[in-house]
Amino acid sequence: MTNSHYDVAIIGAGMVGSALASLLSRSGFSVALVEACEPQPFDAQADVGLRVSAISPGSAAVLRQAGVWKSISTQRSRPYRRMQVEDGAQLEPLLFDAPVFNLERLGTIIENTLVQWSLWQVVAAGGLVDIYCPDKLDGIEFGPQQNRVKLISGKHISADLVVGADGASSRVRKAMGIRQDYRAYNQHGLVAVVAKQEPNPGVAWQRFMPGGPLAFLPLPDGRSSIVWTRPSIEAERLLAMDSEVFMAELDTASSGWLGRVEDCGPRAAFPLSMRLSDRYVAQRTALVGDAAHVVHPLAGQGVNLGFADTAALTESIIRARFAGVDIGSAGVLQPYDRWRRAESEAMAFGMHALRSLFDGDGLLPLRRVGMALVKRSWVVKDLFLQRAAGIGGNAPKLATGATLQDLMQG
Ligand SMILES: Cc1cc2nc3c(=O)[nH]c(=O)nc-3n(C[C@H](O)[C@H](O)[C@H](O)COP(=O)(O)OP(=O)(O)OC[C@H]3O[C@@H](n4cnc5c(N)ncnc54)[C@H](O)[C@@H]3O)c2cc1C
């Protein structure tokens, strides 16, 4: 039975956990990374995957420090410089253009497997991280000097700090005894890769309709990756129908945007919910990513919040190490908790309010006032955009251009 000690043990190597492993190992911390299933390799010859994310400029800066942005952005990815938001009630669209807000781009659409696989390769090849995979967390013994992590393989590891990056059903969170505010939306997000008559010119387009929004996100070959939020029963119906019938329904829902739907690949749907943890830290333990918070995907912010968590935690513990402070102490973890909880809750409630405002016809007058306000006010638009870009609010330094070297030099 092994019993190795690390500065940090990370449970979960999804996009968020593996980004954190890379950031911390590149900052000189000893890191263990525990993952249940080896990530699926990214295959550039295969068709575009169903799961893509809109990666914000703030997250791109974090991924650059994690050592993967250059390789990701030169593979299969598509930047977008315009966001167009429409309302099913035919109000005038809202346009957000990157140059108006002094941004080079508003975001980049990338397949999740490309992000996760690139991070996994950097972490595995660097030799700086001990990887336990396939293996799973079995339990945590919390201690005053260190935490002991038991894995289902029977191995034990100990660490000054344990991080739960193990997704929405986090076992780490359960072991910490942290309660969550959980709201099921009774909606599913239906995803597919779709070709329209005209190629997507690099615009993230979203139409709000009763039942949920429909988004077309640009892919490198002119097709779009769609996320169509529908009530769960309706999503089941859309999944089950023939491709031709589905394309006809999608045509109607997206009428007026880039012509007819000409082709559609396989479809899948994911249940949508909002989950907010009461706390993100406990004794020598912290949560990042979906383990801490799950938000509605209508503004594509879930993994972006997760990358901001990794940047904030990295910043907090680098500062502690250089001040000679125990990285698992309450004095280091409590400020991280307050910082990231405030940011994630603001985003989650913002998405929740937006979703409610556009869901149904009852609030049409209010919606009209809201759209008009945002359209007229550059300040409101700018605030919204800076947040969505991951560089507004109380963004971590790594998201706004600082390097790991800058942090290590104080
Ligand atoms: C339809 C849809 C569209 C979305 N679009 C966007 C978007 O455009 N932009 C955006 O920012 N976000 C988006 N999101 C949200 C985003 O996908 C998630 O926030 C993100 O994938 C969460 O990453 P994570 O690494 O925190 O968790 P996960 O991806 O869930 O990773 C958790 C990892 O932990 C491992 N694990 C679990 N339990 C254990 C255990 N006990 N021991 C060891 N390992 C374990 C798992 O195998 C997994 O690898 C979208 C979500 C949906 C549903």
mmCIF file of N, CA and C in Angstrom, residues 209-212 355-364 367:
data_model
loop_
_atom_site.group_PDB
_atom_site.id
_atom_site.type_symbol
_atom_site.label_atom_id
_atom_site.label_comp_id
_atom_site.label_asym_id
_atom_site.label_seq_id
_atom_site.Cartn_x
_atom_site.Cartn_y
_atom_site.Cartn_z
ATOM 1 N N MET A 209 -36.821 32.121 -26.675
ATOM 2 C CA MET A 209 -38.195 31.747 -27.040
ATOM 3 C C MET A 209 -38.874 31.151 -25.828
ATOM 4 N N PRO A 210 -40.206 31.124 -25.818
ATOM 5 C CA PRO A 210 -40.876 30.441 -24.712
ATOM 6 C C PRO A 210 -40.347 29.005 -24.635
ATOM 7 N N GLY A 211 -40.027 28.541 -23.446
ATOM 8 C CA GLY A 211 -39.505 27.171 -23.300
ATOM 9 C C GLY A 211 -37.997 27.124 -23.213
ATOM 10 N N GLY A 212 -37.319 28.190 -23.728
ATOM 11 C CA GLY A 212 -35.858 28.229 -23.606
ATOM 12 C C GLY A 212 -35.174 28.764 -24.845
ATOM 13 N N ARG A 355 -33.095 33.890 -17.676
ATOM 14 C CA ARG A 355 -33.891 32.742 -18.105
ATOM 15 C C ARG A 355 -35.369 32.983 -17.794
ATOM 16 N N SER A 356 -35.648 33.481 -16.576
ATOM 17 C CA SER A 356 -37.039 33.710 -16.166
ATOM 18 C C SER A 356 -37.663 34.820 -16.997
ATOM 19 N N LEU A 357 -36.860 35.859 -17.289
ATOM 20 C CA LEU A 357 -37.380 37.014 -18.029
ATOM 21 C C LEU A 357 -37.845 36.614 -19.429
ATOM 22 N N PHE A 358 -37.098 35.700 -20.044
ATOM 23 C CA PHE A 358 -37.398 35.340 -21.423
ATOM 24 C C PHE A 358 -38.279 34.107 -21.540
ATOM 25 N N ASP A 359 -38.571 33.474 -20.399
ATOM 26 C CA ASP A 359 -39.319 32.231 -20.451
ATOM 27 C C ASP A 359 -40.816 32.546 -20.383
ATOM 28 N N GLY A 360 -41.501 32.450 -21.494
ATOM 29 C CA GLY A 360 -42.942 32.727 -21.497
ATOM 30 C C GLY A 360 -43.226 34.127 -22.000
ATOM 31 N N ASP A 361 -44.490 34.409 -22.260
ATOM 32 C CA ASP A 361 -44.879 35.684 -22.863
ATOM 33 C C ASP A 361 -45.292 36.723 -21.836
ATOM 34 N N GLY A 362 -45.558 36.241 -20.604
ATOM 35 C CA GLY A 362 -46.136 37.109 -19.588
ATOM 36 C C GLY A 362 -45.330 38.361 -19.315
ATOM 37 N N LEU A 363 -44.003 38.260 -19.458
ATOM 38 C CA LEU A 363 -43.153 39.381 -19.052
ATOM 39 C C LEU A 363 -42.729 40.234 -20.234
ATOM 40 N N LEU A 364 -43.462 40.133 -21.328
ATOM 41 C CA LEU A 364 -43.031 40.821 -22.543
ATOM 42 C C LEU A 364 -42.737 42.321 -22.325
ATOM 43 N N ARG A 367 -39.477 42.680 -20.583
ATOM 44 C CA ARG A 367 -38.424 42.257 -21.478
ATOM 45 C C ARG A 367 -38.077 43.382 -22.455
#
